[in-house]
Each structure stands twice: as C-alpha cells, then as structure tokens.
C-alpha cells in the first residue's frame, strides 16, 4: 500500500481541507510575528500578495462591537483569548461574515511558550440558521414575563412536569406531578379528571375554571387552559398550559349577576323546571300576581334586593343557572 504523501504533499492536503470546509490556519510566534494560510486570507477576503499577515490587520477586520481590549500581540503565546471565540469580520467588499477561532499554545524544550497555532472556520450560515431559534427564544422569554398566570408543561397523563415562570409564583412547587389535583376541593376532583381525560383522548384544548387551595387553606378561582403539543406521529407528546387567577373577576361577576334578572329569564327558568306560578310563589313568598306581572316584563326587573335574591336563590337551588354573557341574558340547567 502506498502512503498518501506520495500523492499529495502536506500543503496540498491543507489546501483541500480549507477549500472543502471553509477553514483557515494561522501561526504566531512569541514575538507576535504571524503567518496565514491561503484559506485564512480567503476568510478575511484579503490578497496574500498585497497584505502582510499581522494581528493588527485581523483587528482592523473585526466588527467594532466584537473587538477585544487592545493588547500587545506578543502576548499571544500567553493569552489565546486575544482571538479565541466567535466574532464578526468585515471584508474589504463590506461583506459581513462570522468566524470561530480555536487556538493552541505550543511550548519549547524548556517548557516556555514558543508559538500559537489557530484554526478559523466560517460559521456565517450556521449563525443565520440559529437566528430564527434565537428570535423564538427571545419571544418565549418575553412571553413568560408578560403571561398573567402560571405557565406549565404537562405529560400525557396529566402530571405537571415543568413550570416555565415559577420564579413569580412562591408556591408553584405545589403544582408539580399531580399535586394540582390535591389542591382542588374534593367534590370537584372527579369532574376535573373527567374533563382532562376527555381532552387527552380527543386532543382537544383543555379549558376549565376551578378552585385551588392556597397555602393559608383558602380557595381561589383559576382559569386553566391547555393545548396539546403533537409528536412526530401525530400523537400527544405533552401539554402546554396556563393557569390564571380569576378569583376577583369571578366574585365581581357573581355580584353583578345576583343583582340582575329579566322577566324573560324568570319565565324561562320556571318553564324549564315545569313549575306553575303558584308553585314558585309558594317557594319564594312572592305573590302569584307579582310573579305574573314580572314575567310580562322583558327588561331587567326593578325589585327590592330581598325579593330579587329570593327569586334567584330559589331557582338556582332547583338547578337553574342564569347567564349574563356578551349576548342576550339566558338560563340553562346546571
């Protein structure tokens, strides 16, 4: 078998390597004198016949924002950080390129630094490919800051596996695993599990409001929304969700809703329960004549708070929910 050097000398191997991989090599002795390979000249966009290799020439090509503090080039053998790392260079034609340089110090027989050899590679395309990822990462970081709730990642079976902005939630650790389920009132756990199971089976977003126990033992209302993140096969890899404290808004809405009732709602609620006017009158203490007159009105009823509360509470206890949304007021069974 014939050796490779019988076909290509080392200089030809280096040239081939630099052309194929977009690299260049430089050498600097302890006095700061440099030598550049043809590939290194090419990375800087310089002509080897007109430009002498020097650290000062490299420094002139480095983007002003990426330049290191001014140092004596003779310090190369003792401080490789003068060039090591990633930085931008500006070629004579004003083209902007990214370079990565790694170097190694070589010692003489006395163990003293003798020279530094560095390898440079053009990483411009790599940097460009990472730019969308960096933008996504920046957006993600901003999202975790502006999110008005606890951002979390959940597994397929409903365990919380990661909290994305837990630093703003002192008690966030309570949500890990299936800890969130233990925070629900006992009477609400079965319903929450059923809704979660249905979402996991169908891959539909999970959207529900429930109460969660606080560290002081009290309960607050939270709006929990989550969407599935698919895997390569179209299955559910994990869930991304946000739990937002809506307690004050919920109480405010309840207060507003308990102070309102329309004649149409009263009429519909009684019909839904299949109650007669006399039955409703007997249960509320409001006369049948007053109830008939109220049901004939289409707008909001003007009643004393005591009378309005009696009508609403009686119908609500029987299984009626009064709705005041963006559309017309309505009723529905609980």
Short mmCIF file of C-alpha atoms in Angstrom, two decimals:
data_model
loop_
_atom_site.label_atom_id
_atom_site.label_comp_id
_atom_site.label_asym_id
_atom_site.label_seq_id
_atom_site.Cartn_x
_atom_site.Cartn_y
_atom_site.Cartn_z
CA UNK A 1 0.00 0.00 0.00
CA UNK A 2 1.42 3.38 -0.98
CA UNK A 3 1.32 6.25 1.51
CA UNK A 4 -0.89 9.27 0.94
CA UNK A 5 2.08 11.66 0.97
CA UNK A 6 3.31 10.04 -2.24
CA UNK A 7 0.29 11.57 -3.94
CA UNK A 8 -0.29 14.83 -2.00
CA UNK A 9 2.19 16.86 -0.03
CA UNK A 10 1.03 18.43 3.28
CA UNK A 11 0.42 21.81 1.67
CA UNK A 12 -1.97 20.24 -0.84
CA UNK A 13 -3.81 18.40 1.93
CA UNK A 14 -4.20 21.67 3.84
CA UNK A 15 -5.44 23.47 0.74
CA UNK A 16 -8.02 20.74 0.07
CA UNK A 17 -9.16 20.80 3.68
CA UNK A 18 -9.54 24.60 3.70
CA UNK A 19 -11.47 24.64 0.41
CA UNK A 20 -13.87 21.88 1.39
CA UNK A 21 -14.62 23.07 4.91
CA UNK A 22 -14.20 26.84 4.67
CA UNK A 23 -11.34 26.99 7.14
CA UNK A 24 -8.02 28.76 7.53
CA UNK A 25 -4.93 28.36 9.70
CA UNK A 26 -2.65 30.97 11.27
CA UNK A 27 0.60 30.77 13.23
CA UNK A 28 2.12 33.31 15.60
CA UNK A 29 5.47 33.13 17.35
CA UNK A 30 6.34 34.50 20.78
CA UNK A 31 7.37 37.83 19.23
CA UNK A 32 3.98 38.36 17.63
CA UNK A 33 5.06 37.54 14.05
CA UNK A 34 2.25 35.84 12.15
CA UNK A 35 1.83 33.55 9.19
CA UNK A 36 -1.50 32.89 7.47
CA UNK A 37 -2.56 30.06 5.22
CA UNK A 38 -4.23 30.79 1.90
CA UNK A 39 -7.53 29.71 3.44
CA UNK A 40 -7.19 32.24 6.26
CA UNK A 41 -6.56 35.00 3.73
CA UNK A 42 -9.72 33.86 1.96
CA UNK A 43 -11.80 34.02 5.15
CA UNK A 44 -10.75 37.64 5.64
CA UNK A 45 -11.24 38.43 1.96
CA UNK A 46 -7.61 39.60 1.61
CA UNK A 47 -4.99 39.15 -1.13
CA UNK A 48 -1.87 37.28 0.10
CA UNK A 49 0.24 39.20 -2.46
CA UNK A 50 -0.65 42.64 -1.11
CA UNK A 51 -1.38 42.21 2.64
CA UNK A 52 1.20 41.10 5.19
CA UNK A 53 -0.16 38.88 8.00
CA UNK A 54 -0.41 40.62 11.36
CA UNK A 55 -2.63 40.78 14.40
CA UNK A 56 -3.28 44.46 13.64
CA UNK A 57 -4.68 43.50 10.22
CA UNK A 58 -7.05 40.99 11.82
CA UNK A 59 -8.07 43.60 14.37
CA UNK A 60 -8.98 46.01 11.58
CA UNK A 61 -11.30 43.41 10.04
CA UNK A 62 -13.13 42.55 13.28
CA UNK A 63 -16.50 44.25 13.72
CA UNK A 64 -16.07 47.21 16.13
CA UNK A 65 -18.64 45.75 18.55
CA UNK A 66 -16.72 42.45 18.75
CA UNK A 67 -13.20 43.76 19.27
CA UNK A 68 -11.34 42.79 22.43
CA UNK A 69 -9.42 45.28 24.60
CA UNK A 70 -6.20 46.45 23.00
CA UNK A 71 -3.31 44.14 23.92
CA UNK A 72 0.30 43.59 22.87
CA UNK A 73 0.25 40.92 20.10
CA UNK A 74 3.37 39.44 21.67
CA UNK A 75 1.05 38.23 24.41
CA UNK A 76 -0.42 35.66 22.03
CA UNK A 77 1.64 32.85 23.45
CA UNK A 78 0.40 33.63 26.93
CA UNK A 79 -3.19 34.69 26.27
CA UNK A 80 -5.05 32.87 23.49
CA UNK A 81 -8.23 34.81 24.29
CA UNK A 82 -6.93 37.57 22.04
CA UNK A 83 -8.54 35.71 19.14
CA UNK A 84 -10.28 32.62 20.51
CA UNK A 85 -14.06 32.61 20.22
CA UNK A 86 -16.70 33.78 17.75
CA UNK A 87 -16.82 37.23 16.19
CA UNK A 88 -17.82 39.09 13.07
CA UNK A 89 -15.38 40.32 10.46
CA UNK A 90 -15.94 42.89 7.73
CA UNK A 91 -14.26 42.05 4.44
CA UNK A 92 -12.87 44.76 2.15
CA UNK A 93 -16.00 44.45 -0.03
CA UNK A 94 -18.11 45.25 3.13
CA UNK A 95 -19.44 41.70 3.36
CA UNK A 96 -20.12 40.63 6.94
CA UNK A 97 -19.04 37.12 7.99
CA UNK A 98 -18.92 35.20 11.26
CA UNK A 99 -15.72 33.35 12.24
CA UNK A 100 -14.97 30.88 15.00
CA UNK A 101 -11.32 30.56 16.03
CA UNK A 102 -9.73 27.97 18.27
CA UNK A 103 -6.04 28.01 19.05
CA UNK A 104 -3.40 26.00 20.87
CA UNK A 105 -0.14 27.11 22.51
CA UNK A 106 3.00 25.06 21.85
CA UNK A 107 5.97 25.00 24.22
CA UNK A 108 9.69 24.71 23.54
CA UNK A 109 12.01 22.16 25.14
CA UNK A 110 12.36 24.40 28.19
CA UNK A 111 8.60 24.40 28.72
CA UNK A 112 8.19 28.01 27.66
CA UNK A 113 5.57 29.25 25.15
CA UNK A 114 7.05 29.16 21.67
CA UNK A 115 4.13 29.78 19.35
CA UNK A 116 0.37 29.68 18.94
CA UNK A 117 -1.42 27.89 16.09
CA UNK A 118 -5.05 28.70 15.38
CA UNK A 119 -7.76 27.29 13.16
CA UNK A 120 -10.57 29.52 11.89
CA UNK A 121 -13.85 28.44 10.34
CA UNK A 122 -16.59 30.43 8.65
CA UNK A 123 -19.80 29.90 10.67
CA UNK A 124 -21.94 32.54 8.93
CA UNK A 125 -24.54 30.07 7.62
CA UNK A 126 -24.68 28.33 10.98
CA UNK A 127 -25.34 31.68 12.68
CA UNK A 128 -28.07 32.51 10.18
CA UNK A 129 -29.77 29.17 10.76
CA UNK A 130 -29.77 29.84 14.52
CA UNK A 131 -31.29 33.32 14.17
CA UNK A 132 -34.93 32.12 13.98
CA UNK A 133 -34.31 29.95 17.05
CA UNK A 134 -32.88 32.92 18.93
CA UNK A 135 -35.89 35.02 17.97
CA UNK A 136 -38.20 32.27 19.21
CA UNK A 137 -36.21 32.02 22.44
CA UNK A 138 -36.44 35.80 22.95
CA UNK A 139 -40.18 35.73 22.32
CA UNK A 140 -40.57 32.83 24.70
CA UNK A 141 -38.64 34.69 27.40
CA UNK A 142 -40.85 37.75 26.87
CA UNK A 143 -43.99 35.62 26.97
CA UNK A 144 -43.10 34.12 30.34
CA UNK A 145 -42.69 37.65 31.69
CA UNK A 146 -45.99 39.06 30.41
CA UNK A 147 -48.10 35.96 30.99
CA UNK A 148 -50.73 36.73 33.58
CA UNK A 149 -50.62 33.28 35.11
CA UNK A 150 -48.56 30.20 35.80
CA UNK A 151 -47.17 28.63 32.60
CA UNK A 152 -46.68 24.89 32.80
CA UNK A 153 -45.87 21.77 30.80
CA UNK A 154 -47.83 18.59 31.45
CA UNK A 155 -47.36 14.98 30.45
CA UNK A 156 -49.96 12.87 28.65
CA UNK A 157 -51.38 11.54 31.92
CA UNK A 158 -51.89 14.98 33.48
CA UNK A 159 -48.73 15.35 35.56
CA UNK A 160 -47.14 18.80 35.68
CA UNK A 161 -43.54 18.23 34.58
CA UNK A 162 -42.21 21.80 34.28
CA UNK A 163 -43.12 25.30 35.43
CA UNK A 164 -41.93 27.95 32.99
CA UNK A 165 -42.23 31.10 35.10
CA UNK A 166 -42.23 29.69 38.61
CA UNK A 167 -39.95 32.45 39.90
CA UNK A 168 -43.02 34.71 40.10
CA UNK A 169 -45.09 32.09 41.96
CA UNK A 170 -43.82 31.41 45.52
CA UNK A 171 -45.99 28.30 45.95
CA UNK A 172 -45.60 27.00 42.40
CA UNK A 173 -43.92 23.77 43.56
CA UNK A 174 -47.31 22.56 44.77
CA UNK A 175 -48.37 22.06 41.14
CA UNK A 176 -45.66 19.52 40.28
CA UNK A 177 -46.67 15.96 39.47
CA UNK A 178 -50.36 15.54 40.20
CA UNK A 179 -50.16 17.95 43.10
CA UNK A 180 -52.61 20.27 41.32
CA UNK A 181 -55.35 17.65 41.73
CA UNK A 182 -54.89 17.58 45.50
CA UNK A 183 -55.39 21.35 45.54
CA UNK A 184 -58.93 21.02 44.18
CA UNK A 185 -61.89 20.76 46.55
CA UNK A 186 -62.65 17.08 46.93
CA UNK A 187 -66.09 17.43 45.35
CA UNK A 188 -64.57 18.94 42.18
CA UNK A 189 -61.79 16.40 41.55
CA UNK A 190 -63.88 13.80 39.73
CA UNK A 191 -65.23 16.40 37.30
CA UNK A 192 -61.76 17.84 36.66
CA UNK A 193 -60.34 14.38 35.92
CA UNK A 194 -63.22 13.57 33.60
CA UNK A 195 -62.72 16.79 31.61
CA UNK A 196 -58.97 16.18 31.44
CA UNK A 197 -59.44 12.58 30.29
CA UNK A 198 -61.81 13.71 27.53
CA UNK A 199 -59.32 16.34 26.32
CA UNK A 200 -56.45 13.81 26.39
CA UNK A 201 -58.49 11.28 24.41
CA UNK A 202 -59.70 13.69 21.74
CA UNK A 203 -56.67 16.00 21.60
CA UNK A 204 -58.93 18.99 22.05
CA UNK A 205 -57.84 22.01 24.15
CA UNK A 206 -58.50 21.77 27.88
CA UNK A 207 -60.42 24.80 29.20
CA UNK A 208 -61.96 24.88 32.64
CA UNK A 209 -62.39 27.05 35.73
CA UNK A 210 -61.92 25.54 39.17
CA UNK A 211 -60.91 26.45 42.70
CA UNK A 212 -57.43 25.75 44.06
CA UNK A 213 -56.46 25.64 47.72
CA UNK A 214 -53.97 28.31 48.79
CA UNK A 215 -51.18 27.96 51.35
CA UNK A 216 -53.41 29.55 54.01
CA UNK A 217 -56.17 26.99 53.38
CA UNK A 218 -58.49 29.33 51.47
CA UNK A 219 -59.64 28.69 47.89
CA UNK A 220 -59.30 30.89 44.83
CA UNK A 221 -60.76 30.53 41.36
CA UNK A 222 -58.39 29.78 38.44
CA UNK A 223 -58.97 29.61 34.71
CA UNK A 224 -56.91 26.73 33.32
CA UNK A 225 -56.28 26.45 29.58
CA UNK A 226 -54.03 23.93 27.87
CA UNK A 227 -53.32 22.80 24.31
CA UNK A 228 -51.70 19.54 23.17
CA UNK A 229 -48.22 19.56 21.63
CA UNK A 230 -48.08 16.82 18.97
CA UNK A 231 -45.21 14.42 18.41
CA UNK A 232 -43.84 13.31 15.03
CA UNK A 233 -46.53 10.60 14.71
CA UNK A 234 -49.42 12.98 15.39
CA UNK A 235 -49.96 11.80 18.97
CA UNK A 236 -49.80 14.00 22.04
CA UNK A 237 -46.25 14.49 23.29
CA UNK A 238 -47.14 16.88 26.10
CA UNK A 239 -49.45 19.72 27.08
CA UNK A 240 -48.68 23.42 27.33
CA UNK A 241 -50.97 25.31 29.65
CA UNK A 242 -51.54 28.42 31.70
CA UNK A 243 -53.43 28.77 34.98
CA UNK A 244 -54.67 32.30 35.60
CA UNK A 245 -56.08 33.65 38.85
CA UNK A 246 -59.62 34.88 38.05
CA UNK A 247 -60.89 34.95 41.62
CA UNK A 248 -61.65 38.67 41.85
CA UNK A 249 -63.26 38.73 38.43
CA UNK A 250 -65.37 35.70 39.31
CA UNK A 251 -66.60 37.29 42.53
CA UNK A 252 -67.33 40.53 40.71
CA UNK A 253 -69.30 38.70 38.02
CA UNK A 254 -71.25 36.79 40.65
CA UNK A 255 -72.09 40.02 42.42
CA UNK A 256 -73.28 41.61 39.19
CA UNK A 257 -75.29 38.56 38.16
CA UNK A 258 -77.03 38.25 41.52
CA UNK A 259 -78.20 41.84 41.21
CA UNK A 260 -79.82 41.25 37.80
CA UNK A 261 -82.76 39.27 36.49
CA UNK A 262 -85.03 39.77 33.49
CA UNK A 263 -88.68 38.83 33.08
CA UNK A 264 -87.78 36.53 30.19
CA UNK A 265 -85.25 34.69 32.39
CA UNK A 266 -87.80 34.30 35.17
CA UNK A 267 -90.37 32.94 32.74
CA UNK A 268 -87.89 30.56 31.07
CA UNK A 269 -86.49 29.29 34.36
CA UNK A 270 -89.96 28.46 35.71
CA UNK A 271 -90.87 26.71 32.46
CA UNK A 272 -87.61 24.73 32.48
CA UNK A 273 -88.47 23.45 35.96
CA UNK A 274 -92.09 22.84 34.93
CA UNK A 275 -93.31 24.89 37.89
CA UNK A 276 -96.56 26.75 37.96
CA UNK A 277 -96.74 30.38 39.03
CA UNK A 278 -98.38 29.24 42.28
CA UNK A 279 -95.54 26.79 42.98
CA UNK A 280 -92.92 29.49 42.52
CA UNK A 281 -94.93 31.86 44.67
CA UNK A 282 -95.18 29.29 47.43
CA UNK A 283 -91.43 28.62 47.41
CA UNK A 284 -90.37 32.29 47.36
CA UNK A 285 -93.06 34.06 49.34
CA UNK A 286 -93.65 36.39 46.41
CA UNK A 287 -97.31 36.65 45.44
CA UNK A 288 -98.50 34.92 42.26
CA UNK A 289 -99.87 38.23 40.93
CA UNK A 290 -96.43 39.88 41.30
CA UNK A 291 -94.72 36.94 39.56
CA UNK A 292 -97.17 37.13 36.62
CA UNK A 293 -96.56 40.86 36.30
CA UNK A 294 -92.76 40.36 36.45
CA UNK A 295 -92.79 37.68 33.75
CA UNK A 296 -94.56 40.07 31.39
CA UNK A 297 -91.56 42.42 31.52
CA UNK A 298 -88.73 41.88 29.01
CA UNK A 299 -86.02 44.06 30.54
CA UNK A 300 -84.27 43.99 33.90
CA UNK A 301 -86.63 43.68 36.81
CA UNK A 302 -86.77 46.59 39.23
CA UNK A 303 -87.20 44.86 42.56
CA UNK A 304 -86.01 45.21 46.14
CA UNK A 305 -82.80 43.23 46.71
CA UNK A 306 -84.56 40.91 49.15
CA UNK A 307 -87.22 39.91 46.60
CA UNK A 308 -84.72 39.54 43.74
CA UNK A 309 -82.41 37.38 45.88
CA UNK A 310 -85.29 35.15 46.94
CA UNK A 311 -86.32 34.50 43.33
CA UNK A 312 -82.79 33.85 42.10
CA UNK A 313 -81.74 31.66 45.03
CA UNK A 314 -84.87 29.53 44.81
CA UNK A 315 -84.47 28.90 41.09
CA UNK A 316 -80.70 28.38 41.37
CA UNK A 317 -81.15 25.83 44.17
CA UNK A 318 -83.55 23.94 41.92
CA UNK A 319 -80.85 23.58 39.23
CA UNK A 320 -81.08 26.72 37.11
CA UNK A 321 -78.04 28.79 36.08
CA UNK A 322 -78.56 32.39 34.97
CA UNK A 323 -76.30 33.57 32.14
CA UNK A 324 -75.19 37.13 31.50
CA UNK A 325 -72.69 36.98 28.65
CA UNK A 326 -71.94 39.05 25.59
CA UNK A 327 -75.30 38.08 24.07
CA UNK A 328 -78.83 38.15 25.50
CA UNK A 329 -79.42 37.06 29.11
CA UNK A 330 -80.34 33.39 29.30
CA UNK A 331 -80.84 30.38 31.52
CA UNK A 332 -79.65 26.80 31.45
CA UNK A 333 -79.72 23.76 33.70
CA UNK A 334 -76.70 23.29 35.96
#
